[in-house]
């Protein structure tokens, strides 16, 4: 059983590495998507501002046409004034000229403000277009780097999985199935027991179970966290310990 436990420990190390690399691999598309979402949001804002600019330009064009109509009206009113045959016609023509002049002045003032607003908006959009293009270029560059990093991570995962499968081949099918089920639920499936305490949940094991672990003849689980447990001293290499004990004090 010691051999099976050692293989499970090694298998768990490989699985932890694979999980860590897989998490790193999966985080890359999420980061890229977050950046792309930012770009989409900014582009949407730009589209809205362009629509507003187009509306302002259309309104300016309408006001320009109305101004031309007012000026034509003013010319006509002046002609009427010059052709007035009596005081009534003179007063009417004068009133019409005043009204038209007021309309022209109001419209010209409004158009001046519109021109300033349109120019400011065009300048702002030009600056933001440059910023957005910079963001697009950055996203494209990040995408290339991300694809390279993902390929690297996938290669590492594949290489580790080959070694992992070699170790798994030496584990009994029933033990492997048990390990997989626990790992799915608990993450960490195999833990040591030190001084009678499970290192997975820090609970003291029943004395009878602890004695069974010290014998190392069966595969046991912690009654509290349900992980596979083993006595930590069982996994130490007896040959290495024996060699260390035989060394003279001066060599230690």
PDB file of C-alpha atoms in Angstrom:
ATOM      1  CA  UNK A   1       0.000   0.000   0.000  1.00  0.00           C
ATOM      2  CA  UNK A   2       2.974   2.304   0.583  1.00  0.00           C
ATOM      3  CA  UNK A   3       3.771   2.139  -3.134  1.00  0.00           C
ATOM      4  CA  UNK A   4       0.198   3.058  -4.038  1.00  0.00           C
ATOM      5  CA  UNK A   5       0.228   5.985  -1.631  1.00  0.00           C
ATOM      6  CA  UNK A   6       3.518   7.290  -3.008  1.00  0.00           C
ATOM      7  CA  UNK A   7       2.079   7.121  -6.512  1.00  0.00           C
ATOM      8  CA  UNK A   8      -1.048   8.945  -5.377  1.00  0.00           C
ATOM      9  CA  UNK A   9       1.096  11.670  -3.828  1.00  0.00           C
ATOM     10  CA  UNK A  10       3.044  12.053  -7.052  1.00  0.00           C
ATOM     11  CA  UNK A  11      -0.167  11.963  -9.066  1.00  0.00           C
ATOM     12  CA  UNK A  12      -1.584  14.715  -6.890  1.00  0.00           C
ATOM     13  CA  UNK A  13       1.492  16.878  -7.483  1.00  0.00           C
ATOM     14  CA  UNK A  14       1.066  16.482 -11.239  1.00  0.00           C
ATOM     15  CA  UNK A  15      -2.663  17.241 -11.005  1.00  0.00           C
ATOM     16  CA  UNK A  16      -1.932  20.379  -8.972  1.00  0.00           C
ATOM     17  CA  UNK A  17       0.525  21.571 -11.629  1.00  0.00           C
ATOM     18  CA  UNK A  18      -1.960  20.829 -14.399  1.00  0.00           C
ATOM     19  CA  UNK A  19      -4.710  22.679 -12.528  1.00  0.00           C
ATOM     20  CA  UNK A  20      -2.507  25.713 -11.947  1.00  0.00           C
ATOM     21  CA  UNK A  21      -1.491  25.869 -15.606  1.00  0.00           C
ATOM     22  CA  UNK A  22      -5.081  25.283 -16.724  1.00  0.00           C
ATOM     23  CA  UNK A  23      -6.279  28.169 -14.556  1.00  0.00           C
ATOM     24  CA  UNK A  24      -3.619  30.403 -16.064  1.00  0.00           C
ATOM     25  CA  UNK A  25      -4.631  29.248 -19.552  1.00  0.00           C
ATOM     26  CA  UNK A  26      -8.326  29.907 -18.957  1.00  0.00           C
ATOM     27  CA  UNK A  27      -7.685  33.364 -17.505  1.00  0.00           C
ATOM     28  CA  UNK A  28      -6.063  34.632 -20.710  1.00  0.00           C
ATOM     29  CA  UNK A  29      -9.208  34.685 -22.919  1.00  0.00           C
ATOM     30  CA  UNK A  30     -11.140  36.277 -20.054  1.00  0.00           C
ATOM     31  CA  UNK A  31      -8.608  39.121 -19.815  1.00  0.00           C
ATOM     32  CA  UNK A  32      -8.651  39.607 -23.576  1.00  0.00           C
ATOM     33  CA  UNK A  33     -12.452  39.646 -23.592  1.00  0.00           C
ATOM     34  CA  UNK A  34     -12.500  42.263 -20.826  1.00  0.00           C
ATOM     35  CA  UNK A  35     -10.226  44.501 -22.925  1.00  0.00           C
ATOM     36  CA  UNK A  36     -12.350  43.867 -26.012  1.00  0.00           C
ATOM     37  CA  UNK A  37     -15.459  44.799 -24.023  1.00  0.00           C
ATOM     38  CA  UNK A  38     -13.794  48.091 -23.073  1.00  0.00           C
ATOM     39  CA  UNK A  39     -13.030  48.730 -26.745  1.00  0.00           C
ATOM     40  CA  UNK A  40     -16.614  47.920 -27.752  1.00  0.00           C
ATOM     41  CA  UNK A  41     -17.919  50.288 -25.094  1.00  0.00           C
ATOM     42  CA  UNK A  42     -15.638  53.133 -26.230  1.00  0.00           C
ATOM     43  CA  UNK A  43     -16.510  52.510 -29.889  1.00  0.00           C
ATOM     44  CA  UNK A  44     -20.187  52.618 -28.965  1.00  0.00           C
ATOM     45  CA  UNK A  45     -19.657  55.978 -27.258  1.00  0.00           C
ATOM     46  CA  UNK A  46     -17.835  57.257 -30.338  1.00  0.00           C
ATOM     47  CA  UNK A  47     -20.679  56.127 -32.570  1.00  0.00           C
ATOM     48  CA  UNK A  48     -23.147  58.007 -30.366  1.00  0.00           C
ATOM     49  CA  UNK A  49     -20.988  61.140 -30.472  1.00  0.00           C
ATOM     50  CA  UNK A  50     -20.656  60.892 -34.263  1.00  0.00           C
ATOM     51  CA  UNK A  51     -24.439  60.643 -34.504  1.00  0.00           C
ATOM     52  CA  UNK A  52     -24.750  63.757 -32.326  1.00  0.00           C
ATOM     53  CA  UNK A  53     -22.195  65.557 -34.516  1.00  0.00           C
ATOM     54  CA  UNK A  54     -24.093  64.589 -37.669  1.00  0.00           C
ATOM     55  CA  UNK A  55     -27.314  65.890 -36.083  1.00  0.00           C
ATOM     56  CA  UNK A  56     -25.619  69.193 -35.228  1.00  0.00           C
ATOM     57  CA  UNK A  57     -24.291  69.497 -38.779  1.00  0.00           C
ATOM     58  CA  UNK A  58     -27.753  68.762 -40.185  1.00  0.00           C
ATOM     59  CA  UNK A  59     -29.286  71.374 -37.882  1.00  0.00           C
ATOM     60  CA  UNK A  60     -26.627  73.895 -38.951  1.00  0.00           C
ATOM     61  CA  UNK A  61     -27.478  73.216 -42.599  1.00  0.00           C
ATOM     62  CA  UNK A  62     -31.171  73.815 -41.845  1.00  0.00           C
ATOM     63  CA  UNK A  63     -30.401  77.082 -40.064  1.00  0.00           C
ATOM     64  CA  UNK A  64     -28.220  78.185 -42.964  1.00  0.00           C
ATOM     65  CA  UNK A  65     -31.083  77.612 -45.400  1.00  0.00           C
ATOM     66  CA  UNK A  66     -33.454  79.492 -43.092  1.00  0.00           C
ATOM     67  CA  UNK A  67     -30.952  82.342 -42.818  1.00  0.00           C
ATOM     68  CA  UNK A  68     -30.790  82.598 -46.594  1.00  0.00           C
ATOM     69  CA  UNK A  69     -34.587  82.641 -46.662  1.00  0.00           C
ATOM     70  CA  UNK A  70     -34.609  85.423 -44.042  1.00  0.00           C
ATOM     71  CA  UNK A  71     -32.114  87.445 -46.041  1.00  0.00           C
ATOM     72  CA  UNK A  72     -34.237  87.017 -49.174  1.00  0.00           C
ATOM     73  CA  UNK A  73     -37.245  88.071 -47.123  1.00  0.00           C
ATOM     74  CA  UNK A  74     -35.346  91.114 -45.886  1.00  0.00           C
ATOM     75  CA  UNK A  75     -34.436  92.098 -49.444  1.00  0.00           C
ATOM     76  CA  UNK A  76     -38.076  91.754 -50.420  1.00  0.00           C
ATOM     77  CA  UNK A  77     -39.157  93.864 -47.443  1.00  0.00           C
ATOM     78  CA  UNK A  78     -36.693  96.596 -48.391  1.00  0.00           C
ATOM     79  CA  UNK A  79     -38.074  96.581 -51.904  1.00  0.00           C
ATOM     80  CA  UNK A  80     -41.613  96.923 -50.518  1.00  0.00           C
ATOM     81  CA  UNK A  81     -40.428  99.821 -48.393  1.00  0.00           C
ATOM     82  CA  UNK A  82     -39.017 101.597 -51.430  1.00  0.00           C
ATOM     83  CA  UNK A  83     -42.264 101.002 -53.277  1.00  0.00           C
ATOM     84  CA  UNK A  84     -44.562 102.078 -50.425  1.00  0.00           C
ATOM     85  CA  UNK A  85     -47.322 104.361 -51.682  1.00  0.00           C
ATOM     86  CA  UNK A  86     -48.763 105.341 -48.349  1.00  0.00           C
ATOM     87  CA  UNK A  87     -47.960 105.393 -44.659  1.00  0.00           C
ATOM     88  CA  UNK A  88     -49.734 102.103 -44.027  1.00  0.00           C
ATOM     89  CA  UNK A  89     -47.573 100.273 -46.541  1.00  0.00           C
ATOM     90  CA  UNK A  90     -44.492 102.083 -45.213  1.00  0.00           C
ATOM     91  CA  UNK A  91     -45.181 101.046 -41.605  1.00  0.00           C
ATOM     92  CA  UNK A  92     -45.915  97.452 -42.628  1.00  0.00           C
ATOM     93  CA  UNK A  93     -42.705  97.223 -44.664  1.00  0.00           C
ATOM     94  CA  UNK A  94     -40.678  98.787 -41.835  1.00  0.00           C
ATOM     95  CA  UNK A  95     -42.134  96.323 -39.318  1.00  0.00           C
ATOM     96  CA  UNK A  96     -41.345  93.432 -41.657  1.00  0.00           C
ATOM     97  CA  UNK A  97     -37.744  94.632 -42.070  1.00  0.00           C
ATOM     98  CA  UNK A  98     -37.281  94.914 -38.281  1.00  0.00           C
ATOM     99  CA  UNK A  99     -38.718  91.468 -37.668  1.00  0.00           C
ATOM    100  CA  UNK A 100     -36.591  89.961 -40.395  1.00  0.00           C
ATOM    101  CA  UNK A 101     -33.456  91.733 -39.099  1.00  0.00           C
ATOM    102  CA  UNK A 102     -34.118  90.395 -35.592  1.00  0.00           C
ATOM    103  CA  UNK A 103     -34.636  86.887 -36.957  1.00  0.00           C
ATOM    104  CA  UNK A 104     -31.393  87.104 -38.963  1.00  0.00           C
ATOM    105  CA  UNK A 105     -29.411  88.324 -35.950  1.00  0.00           C
ATOM    106  CA  UNK A 106     -30.815  85.594 -33.698  1.00  0.00           C
ATOM    107  CA  UNK A 107     -30.160  82.916 -36.295  1.00  0.00           C
ATOM    108  CA  UNK A 108     -26.603  84.165 -36.978  1.00  0.00           C
ATOM    109  CA  UNK A 109     -25.800  84.102 -33.246  1.00  0.00           C
ATOM    110  CA  UNK A 110     -27.151  80.578 -32.960  1.00  0.00           C
ATOM    111  CA  UNK A 111     -25.198  79.470 -36.020  1.00  0.00           C
ATOM    112  CA  UNK A 112     -22.003  80.945 -34.579  1.00  0.00           C
ATOM    113  CA  UNK A 113     -22.483  78.873 -31.455  1.00  0.00           C
ATOM    114  CA  UNK A 114     -23.218  75.814 -33.600  1.00  0.00           C
ATOM    115  CA  UNK A 115     -20.015  76.298 -35.612  1.00  0.00           C
ATOM    116  CA  UNK A 116     -17.973  76.497 -32.399  1.00  0.00           C
ATOM    117  CA  UNK A 117     -19.692  73.412 -30.971  1.00  0.00           C
ATOM    118  CA  UNK A 118     -19.211  71.421 -34.184  1.00  0.00           C
ATOM    119  CA  UNK A 119     -15.524  72.326 -34.389  1.00  0.00           C
ATOM    120  CA  UNK A 120     -14.992  71.367 -30.744  1.00  0.00           C
ATOM    121  CA  UNK A 121     -16.792  68.055 -31.270  1.00  0.00           C
ATOM    122  CA  UNK A 122     -14.798  67.312 -34.437  1.00  0.00           C
ATOM    123  CA  UNK A 123     -11.543  67.974 -32.578  1.00  0.00           C
ATOM    124  CA  UNK A 124     -12.619  65.792 -29.673  1.00  0.00           C
ATOM    125  CA  UNK A 125     -13.649  62.953 -31.995  1.00  0.00           C
ATOM    126  CA  UNK A 126     -10.326  63.156 -33.846  1.00  0.00           C
ATOM    127  CA  UNK A 127      -8.466  62.800 -30.532  1.00  0.00           C
ATOM    128  CA  UNK A 128     -10.669  59.946 -29.396  1.00  0.00           C
ATOM    129  CA  UNK A 129     -10.342  58.224 -32.754  1.00  0.00           C
ATOM    130  CA  UNK A 130      -6.568  58.268 -32.248  1.00  0.00           C
ATOM    131  CA  UNK A 131      -6.974  56.871 -28.719  1.00  0.00           C
ATOM    132  CA  UNK A 132      -9.301  54.121 -29.941  1.00  0.00           C
ATOM    133  CA  UNK A 133      -6.920  53.190 -32.726  1.00  0.00           C
ATOM    134  CA  UNK A 134      -4.145  52.965 -30.148  1.00  0.00           C
ATOM    135  CA  UNK A 135      -6.360  50.669 -28.080  1.00  0.00           C
ATOM    136  CA  UNK A 136      -7.085  48.520 -31.146  1.00  0.00           C
ATOM    137  CA  UNK A 137      -3.366  48.213 -31.862  1.00  0.00           C
ATOM    138  CA  UNK A 138      -2.689  47.319 -28.226  1.00  0.00           C
ATOM    139  CA  UNK A 139      -5.413  44.659 -28.263  1.00  0.00           C
ATOM    140  CA  UNK A 140      -3.995  43.174 -31.463  1.00  0.00           C
ATOM    141  CA  UNK A 141      -0.518  43.062 -29.913  1.00  0.00           C
ATOM    142  CA  UNK A 142      -1.858  41.568 -26.683  1.00  0.00           C
ATOM    143  CA  UNK A 143      -3.757  38.985 -28.736  1.00  0.00           C
ATOM    144  CA  UNK A 144      -0.576  37.816 -30.429  1.00  0.00           C
ATOM    145  CA  UNK A 145       1.247  37.603 -27.097  1.00  0.00           C
ATOM    146  CA  UNK A 146      -1.737  35.777 -25.571  1.00  0.00           C
ATOM    147  CA  UNK A 147      -1.849  33.199 -28.362  1.00  0.00           C
ATOM    148  CA  UNK A 148       1.860  32.561 -27.902  1.00  0.00           C
ATOM    149  CA  UNK A 149       1.454  32.219 -24.119  1.00  0.00           C
ATOM    150  CA  UNK A 150      -1.549  29.906 -24.529  1.00  0.00           C
ATOM    151  CA  UNK A 151       0.401  27.672 -26.897  1.00  0.00           C
ATOM    152  CA  UNK A 152       3.229  27.571 -24.360  1.00  0.00           C
ATOM    153  CA  UNK A 153       0.881  26.651 -21.508  1.00  0.00           C
ATOM    154  CA  UNK A 154      -0.878  24.011 -23.590  1.00  0.00           C
ATOM    155  CA  UNK A 155       2.495  22.460 -24.386  1.00  0.00           C
ATOM    156  CA  UNK A 156       3.451  22.347 -20.714  1.00  0.00           C
ATOM    157  CA  UNK A 157       0.101  20.823 -19.758  1.00  0.00           C
ATOM    158  CA  UNK A 158       0.437  18.154 -22.447  1.00  0.00           C
ATOM    159  CA  UNK A 159       3.966  17.256 -21.297  1.00  0.00           C
ATOM    160  CA  UNK A 160       2.933  17.034 -17.636  1.00  0.00           C
ATOM    161  CA  UNK A 161      -0.127  14.988 -18.547  1.00  0.00           C
ATOM    162  CA  UNK A 162       2.101  12.399 -20.243  1.00  0.00           C
ATOM    163  CA  UNK A 163       4.129  11.984 -17.036  1.00  0.00           C
ATOM    164  CA  UNK A 164       0.949  12.028 -14.980  1.00  0.00           C
ATOM    165  CA  UNK A 165      -0.608   9.253 -17.039  1.00  0.00           C
ATOM    166  CA  UNK A 166       2.502   7.122 -16.578  1.00  0.00           C
ATOM    167  CA  UNK A 167       2.135   7.396 -12.803  1.00  0.00           C
ATOM    168  CA  UNK A 168      -1.616   6.801 -12.993  1.00  0.00           C
ATOM    169  CA  UNK A 169      -1.009   3.583 -14.921  1.00  0.00           C
ATOM    170  CA  UNK A 170       0.700   2.162 -11.820  1.00  0.00           C
ATOM    171  CA  UNK A 171      -2.251   2.916  -9.532  1.00  0.00           C
ATOM    172  CA  UNK A 172      -4.912   0.277  -8.986  1.00  0.00           C
ATOM    173  CA  UNK A 173      -8.124   1.160 -10.875  1.00  0.00           C
ATOM    174  CA  UNK A 174     -10.243   1.131  -7.719  1.00  0.00           C
ATOM    175  CA  UNK A 175      -7.752   3.358  -5.888  1.00  0.00           C
ATOM    176  CA  UNK A 176      -7.522   5.710  -8.883  1.00  0.00           C
ATOM    177  CA  UNK A 177     -11.300   5.969  -9.063  1.00  0.00           C
ATOM    178  CA  UNK A 178     -11.489   6.710  -5.351  1.00  0.00           C
ATOM    179  CA  UNK A 179      -8.756   9.341  -5.644  1.00  0.00           C
ATOM    180  CA  UNK A 180     -10.520  11.019  -8.585  1.00  0.00           C
ATOM    181  CA  UNK A 181     -13.861  11.165  -6.781  1.00  0.00           C
ATOM    182  CA  UNK A 182     -12.328  12.741  -3.664  1.00  0.00           C
ATOM    183  CA  UNK A 183     -10.307  15.212  -5.697  1.00  0.00           C
ATOM    184  CA  UNK A 184     -13.444  16.337  -7.528  1.00  0.00           C
ATOM    185  CA  UNK A 185     -15.150  17.081  -4.211  1.00  0.00           C
ATOM    186  CA  UNK A 186     -12.266  18.273  -2.057  1.00  0.00           C
ATOM    187  CA  UNK A 187      -9.543  19.474  -4.406  1.00  0.00           C
ATOM    188  CA  UNK A 188      -6.789  17.993  -2.255  1.00  0.00           C
ATOM    189  CA  UNK A 189      -7.351  14.230  -2.140  1.00  0.00           C
ATOM    190  CA  UNK A 190      -4.315  12.815  -0.312  1.00  0.00           C
ATOM    191  CA  UNK A 191      -2.943  14.226   2.956  1.00  0.00           C
ATOM    192  CA  UNK A 192      -0.604  13.063   5.687  1.00  0.00           C
ATOM    193  CA  UNK A 193      -1.356  12.407   9.319  1.00  0.00           C
ATOM    194  CA  UNK A 194       1.158  13.885  11.740  1.00  0.00           C
ATOM    195  CA  UNK A 195       1.102  13.015  15.444  1.00  0.00           C
ATOM    196  CA  UNK A 196      -2.401  11.651  15.030  1.00  0.00           C
ATOM    197  CA  UNK A 197      -3.744  14.806  13.343  1.00  0.00           C
ATOM    198  CA  UNK A 198      -5.051  14.976   9.789  1.00  0.00           C
ATOM    199  CA  UNK A 199      -3.195  17.773   7.999  1.00  0.00           C
ATOM    200  CA  UNK A 200      -6.158  18.243   5.646  1.00  0.00           C
ATOM    201  CA  UNK A 201      -8.682  19.325   8.283  1.00  0.00           C
ATOM    202  CA  UNK A 202      -6.519  19.529  11.471  1.00  0.00           C
ATOM    203  CA  UNK A 203      -8.771  17.066  13.297  1.00  0.00           C
ATOM    204  CA  UNK A 204      -7.415  14.353  15.602  1.00  0.00           C
ATOM    205  CA  UNK A 205      -8.080  10.880  14.230  1.00  0.00           C
ATOM    206  CA  UNK A 206      -9.512   8.050  16.331  1.00  0.00           C
ATOM    207  CA  UNK A 207      -6.659   6.019  17.956  1.00  0.00           C
ATOM    208  CA  UNK A 208      -7.715   2.811  16.190  1.00  0.00           C
ATOM    209  CA  UNK A 209      -7.543   4.486  12.769  1.00  0.00           C
ATOM    210  CA  UNK A 210      -4.181   6.015  13.609  1.00  0.00           C
ATOM    211  CA  UNK A 211      -2.860   2.572  14.534  1.00  0.00           C
ATOM    212  CA  UNK A 212      -4.096   1.191  11.206  1.00  0.00           C
ATOM    213  CA  UNK A 213      -2.303   3.988   9.345  1.00  0.00           C
ATOM    214  CA  UNK A 214       0.926   3.180  11.147  1.00  0.00           C
ATOM    215  CA  UNK A 215       0.675  -0.396   9.942  1.00  0.00           C
ATOM    216  CA  UNK A 216       0.247   0.859   6.383  1.00  0.00           C
ATOM    217  CA  UNK A 217      -1.592  -2.187   5.099  1.00  0.00           C
ATOM    218  CA  UNK A 218      -4.790  -0.522   3.914  1.00  0.00           C
ATOM    219  CA  UNK A 219      -6.058   2.636   2.228  1.00  0.00           C
ATOM    220  CA  UNK A 220      -7.969   4.744   4.744  1.00  0.00           C
ATOM    221  CA  UNK A 221      -9.816   8.057   4.698  1.00  0.00           C
ATOM    222  CA  UNK A 222     -10.231  10.740   7.335  1.00  0.00           C
ATOM    223  CA  UNK A 223     -13.680  10.386   8.980  1.00  0.00           C
ATOM    224  CA  UNK A 224     -13.999  14.188   9.056  1.00  0.00           C
ATOM    225  CA  UNK A 225     -12.805  15.561   5.703  1.00  0.00           C
ATOM    226  CA  UNK A 226     -13.005  12.189   3.851  1.00  0.00           C
ATOM    227  CA  UNK A 227      -9.596  12.586   2.220  1.00  0.00           C
ATOM    228  CA  UNK A 228      -7.209   9.680   1.742  1.00  0.00           C
ATOM    229  CA  UNK A 229      -4.804   9.765   4.676  1.00  0.00           C
ATOM    230  CA  UNK A 230      -1.461   8.153   5.470  1.00  0.00           C
ATOM    231  CA  UNK A 231       0.968   8.201   8.375  1.00  0.00           C
ATOM    232  CA  UNK A 232       3.686  10.712   7.508  1.00  0.00           C
ATOM    233  CA  UNK A 233       6.479   8.468   8.832  1.00  0.00           C
ATOM    234  CA  UNK A 234       5.336   5.689   6.520  1.00  0.00           C
ATOM    235  CA  UNK A 235       6.356   7.633   3.433  1.00  0.00           C
ATOM    236  CA  UNK A 236       9.924   8.260   4.546  1.00  0.00           C
ATOM    237  CA  UNK A 237      12.619   6.275   2.775  1.00  0.00           C
ATOM    238  CA  UNK A 238      13.994   3.700   5.262  1.00  0.00           C
ATOM    239  CA  UNK A 239      17.265   3.399   3.300  1.00  0.00           C
ATOM    240  CA  UNK A 240      17.867   7.127   3.421  1.00  0.00           C
ATOM    241  CA  UNK A 241      17.129   7.223   7.141  1.00  0.00           C
ATOM    242  CA  UNK A 242      19.391   4.258   7.758  1.00  0.00           C
ATOM    243  CA  UNK A 243      22.234   5.870   5.848  1.00  0.00           C
ATOM    244  CA  UNK A 244      21.813   9.077   7.835  1.00  0.00           C
ATOM    245  CA  UNK A 245      21.950   7.149  11.139  1.00  0.00           C
ATOM    246  CA  UNK A 246      25.162   5.364  10.102  1.00  0.00           C
ATOM    247  CA  UNK A 247      26.967   8.643   9.358  1.00  0.00           C
ATOM    248  CA  UNK A 248      29.489   9.651  12.033  1.00  0.00           C
ATOM    249  CA  UNK A 249      28.653  12.724  14.089  1.00  0.00           C
ATOM    250  CA  UNK A 250      31.432  14.707  12.413  1.00  0.00           C
ATOM    251  CA  UNK A 251      29.817  14.141   9.002  1.00  0.00           C
ATOM    252  CA  UNK A 252      26.408  15.306  10.088  1.00  0.00           C
TER     253      UNK A 252
END
